[in-house]
């Protein structure tokens, strides 16, 4: 009888643990969908602000340790990127397509294609680009920790 009771107790514990794990998986999926939607909204805010030459959205969303890799391979930190938005880079349009957001824990990665019209340092940057932006949760808020763009040469 004692062995039967132990087996029954073990079975109840295992089934309870499985039930809790499944509930967590379901809530994680829902949270992930909510996070994807939030990241997409913030991506749109960054795009609209870039077209307007408004650096306040970048100031809001870029992390202290932010790094930017430009298509020519040059790099910029947070302050340099904000200065670029204010003076060096001017967009007349940015059309984003094919955005995919992947969320794993406190990290989200957004990959997208953008057709851009504008200038950087007075030189045209018109063309198609692939962007990859990494978001991390800092103090309960999503911040961009890295952003890289690559020119798409052949479609």
GROMACS .gro file of C-alpha atoms in nm:
model
  155
    1UNK     CA    1   0.000   0.000   0.000
    2UNK     CA    2   0.281   0.238   0.082
    3UNK     CA    3   0.442   0.178  -0.260
    4UNK     CA    4   0.109   0.238  -0.433
    5UNK     CA    5   0.068   0.569  -0.246
    6UNK     CA    6   0.422   0.676  -0.344
    7UNK     CA    7   0.356   0.597  -0.711
    8UNK     CA    8   0.027   0.786  -0.701
    9UNK     CA    9   0.193   1.088  -0.539
   10UNK     CA   10   0.475   1.079  -0.794
   11UNK     CA   11   0.223   1.065  -1.079
   12UNK     CA   12   0.029   1.363  -0.939
   13UNK     CA   13   0.350   1.568  -0.905
   14UNK     CA   14   0.463   1.486  -1.261
   15UNK     CA   15   0.122   1.565  -1.411
   16UNK     CA   16   0.104   1.892  -1.215
   17UNK     CA   17   0.449   1.994  -1.335
   18UNK     CA   18   0.355   1.914  -1.695
   19UNK     CA   19   0.035   2.116  -1.663
   20UNK     CA   20   0.223   2.416  -1.523
   21UNK     CA   21   0.487   2.391  -1.799
   22UNK     CA   22   0.217   2.385  -2.068
   23UNK     CA   23   0.044   2.688  -1.916
   24UNK     CA   24   0.375   2.876  -1.910
   25UNK     CA   25   0.438   2.785  -2.275
   26UNK     CA   26   0.092   2.919  -2.370
   27UNK     CA   27   0.149   3.244  -2.181
   28UNK     CA   28   0.496   3.279  -2.334
   29UNK     CA   29   0.350   3.249  -2.683
   30UNK     CA   30   0.087   3.513  -2.607
   31UNK     CA   31   0.348   3.740  -2.450
   32UNK     CA   32   0.567   3.683  -2.750
   33UNK     CA   33   0.288   3.795  -2.986
   34UNK     CA   34   0.233   4.105  -2.773
   35UNK     CA   35   0.607   4.175  -2.777
   36UNK     CA   36   0.625   4.130  -3.154
   37UNK     CA   37   0.344   4.380  -3.195
   38UNK     CA   38   0.515   4.627  -2.959
   39UNK     CA   39   0.851   4.591  -3.140
   40UNK     CA   40   0.680   4.647  -3.476
   41UNK     CA   41   0.516   4.964  -3.341
   42UNK     CA   42   0.850   5.095  -3.210
   43UNK     CA   43   1.014   5.012  -3.544
   44UNK     CA   44   0.749   5.225  -3.717
   45UNK     CA   45   0.810   5.511  -3.473
   46UNK     CA   46   1.185   5.498  -3.545
   47UNK     CA   47   1.122   5.496  -3.923
   48UNK     CA   48   0.879   5.790  -3.910
   49UNK     CA   49   1.113   5.990  -3.687
   50UNK     CA   50   1.408   5.921  -3.921
   51UNK     CA   51   1.211   6.059  -4.216
   52UNK     CA   52   1.128   6.370  -4.012
   53UNK     CA   53   1.489   6.410  -3.895
   54UNK     CA   54   1.358   6.383  -3.537
   55UNK     CA   55   1.615   6.230  -3.302
   56UNK     CA   56   1.393   6.227  -2.992
   57UNK     CA   57   1.258   5.878  -3.069
   58UNK     CA   58   1.612   5.746  -3.103
   59UNK     CA   59   1.702   5.912  -2.775
   60UNK     CA   60   1.408   5.727  -2.621
   61UNK     CA   61   1.479   5.383  -2.767
   62UNK     CA   62   1.857   5.351  -2.812
   63UNK     CA   63   2.037   5.180  -2.525
   64UNK     CA   64   2.342   5.335  -2.359
   65UNK     CA   65   2.562   5.066  -2.519
   66UNK     CA   66   2.404   5.096  -2.864
   67UNK     CA   67   2.614   5.024  -3.173
   68UNK     CA   68   2.526   5.107  -3.535
   69UNK     CA   69   2.692   4.941  -3.834
   70UNK     CA   70   2.636   5.131  -4.158
   71UNK     CA   71   2.629   4.967  -4.504
   72UNK     CA   72   2.984   5.092  -4.575
   73UNK     CA   73   3.112   4.911  -4.265
   74UNK     CA   74   3.159   5.222  -4.054
   75UNK     CA   75   3.032   5.218  -3.698
   76UNK     CA   76   2.872   5.466  -3.461
   77UNK     CA   77   2.773   5.467  -3.096
   78UNK     CA   78   2.451   5.607  -2.953
   79UNK     CA   79   2.559   5.973  -2.947
   80UNK     CA   80   2.708   5.959  -3.298
   81UNK     CA   81   2.393   5.795  -3.435
   82UNK     CA   82   2.170   6.062  -3.282
   83UNK     CA   83   2.399   6.333  -3.426
   84UNK     CA   84   2.378   6.164  -3.769
   85UNK     CA   85   1.999   6.177  -3.757
   86UNK     CA   86   2.013   6.547  -3.669
   87UNK     CA   87   2.264   6.653  -3.933
   88UNK     CA   88   2.423   6.393  -4.166
   89UNK     CA   89   2.142   6.166  -4.281
   90UNK     CA   90   1.831   6.302  -4.453
   91UNK     CA   91   1.553   6.073  -4.572
   92UNK     CA   92   1.277   6.169  -4.812
   93UNK     CA   93   1.118   5.822  -4.786
   94UNK     CA   94   1.164   5.481  -4.625
   95UNK     CA   95   0.936   5.197  -4.732
   96UNK     CA   96   0.963   4.886  -4.512
   97UNK     CA   97   0.851   4.539  -4.616
   98UNK     CA   98   0.891   4.178  -4.511
   99UNK     CA   99   0.945   4.257  -4.144
  100UNK     CA  100   0.998   3.955  -3.922
  101UNK     CA  101   1.032   3.984  -3.545
  102UNK     CA  102   1.172   3.697  -3.339
  103UNK     CA  103   1.152   3.706  -2.960
  104UNK     CA  104   1.360   3.491  -2.726
  105UNK     CA  105   1.334   3.584  -2.360
  106UNK     CA  106   1.449   3.943  -2.310
  107UNK     CA  107   1.585   3.975  -2.663
  108UNK     CA  108   1.401   4.051  -2.987
  109UNK     CA  109   1.544   4.067  -3.338
  110UNK     CA  110   1.373   4.254  -3.618
  111UNK     CA  111   1.477   4.179  -3.976
  112UNK     CA  112   1.329   4.373  -4.266
  113UNK     CA  113   1.382   4.514  -4.612
  114UNK     CA  114   1.369   4.889  -4.672
  115UNK     CA  115   1.361   5.092  -4.990
  116UNK     CA  116   1.526   5.421  -4.902
  117UNK     CA  117   1.550   5.760  -5.068
  118UNK     CA  118   1.779   6.015  -4.910
  119UNK     CA  119   2.134   6.135  -4.853
  120UNK     CA  120   2.416   6.084  -4.603
  121UNK     CA  121   2.690   6.346  -4.593
  122UNK     CA  122   2.530   6.492  -4.905
  123UNK     CA  123   2.574   6.167  -5.102
  124UNK     CA  124   2.270   5.975  -5.229
  125UNK     CA  125   2.184   5.656  -5.040
  126UNK     CA  126   1.884   5.560  -5.255
  127UNK     CA  127   1.837   5.187  -5.279
  128UNK     CA  128   1.720   4.867  -5.118
  129UNK     CA  129   1.862   4.758  -4.783
  130UNK     CA  130   1.828   4.469  -4.541
  131UNK     CA  131   1.808   4.584  -4.180
  132UNK     CA  132   1.870   4.389  -3.864
  133UNK     CA  133   1.785   4.553  -3.532
  134UNK     CA  134   1.843   4.387  -3.194
  135UNK     CA  135   1.620   4.486  -2.902
  136UNK     CA  136   1.691   4.400  -2.539
  137UNK     CA  137   1.485   4.460  -2.229
  138UNK     CA  138   1.648   4.711  -1.993
  139UNK     CA  139   1.471   4.808  -1.672
  140UNK     CA  140   1.147   4.662  -1.806
  141UNK     CA  141   1.160   4.860  -2.132
  142UNK     CA  142   1.266   4.755  -2.480
  143UNK     CA  143   1.580   4.930  -2.606
  144UNK     CA  144   1.776   4.894  -2.930
  145UNK     CA  145   2.121   4.756  -2.858
  146UNK     CA  146   2.241   4.713  -3.217
  147UNK     CA  147   2.136   4.804  -3.570
  148UNK     CA  148   2.300   4.703  -3.895
  149UNK     CA  149   2.204   4.763  -4.256
  150UNK     CA  150   2.336   4.604  -4.572
  151UNK     CA  151   2.272   4.724  -4.924
  152UNK     CA  152   2.087   4.470  -5.137
  153UNK     CA  153   2.273   4.458  -5.467
  154UNK     CA  154   2.068   4.199  -5.657
  155UNK     CA  155   1.704   4.128  -5.589
   0.00000   0.00000   0.00000
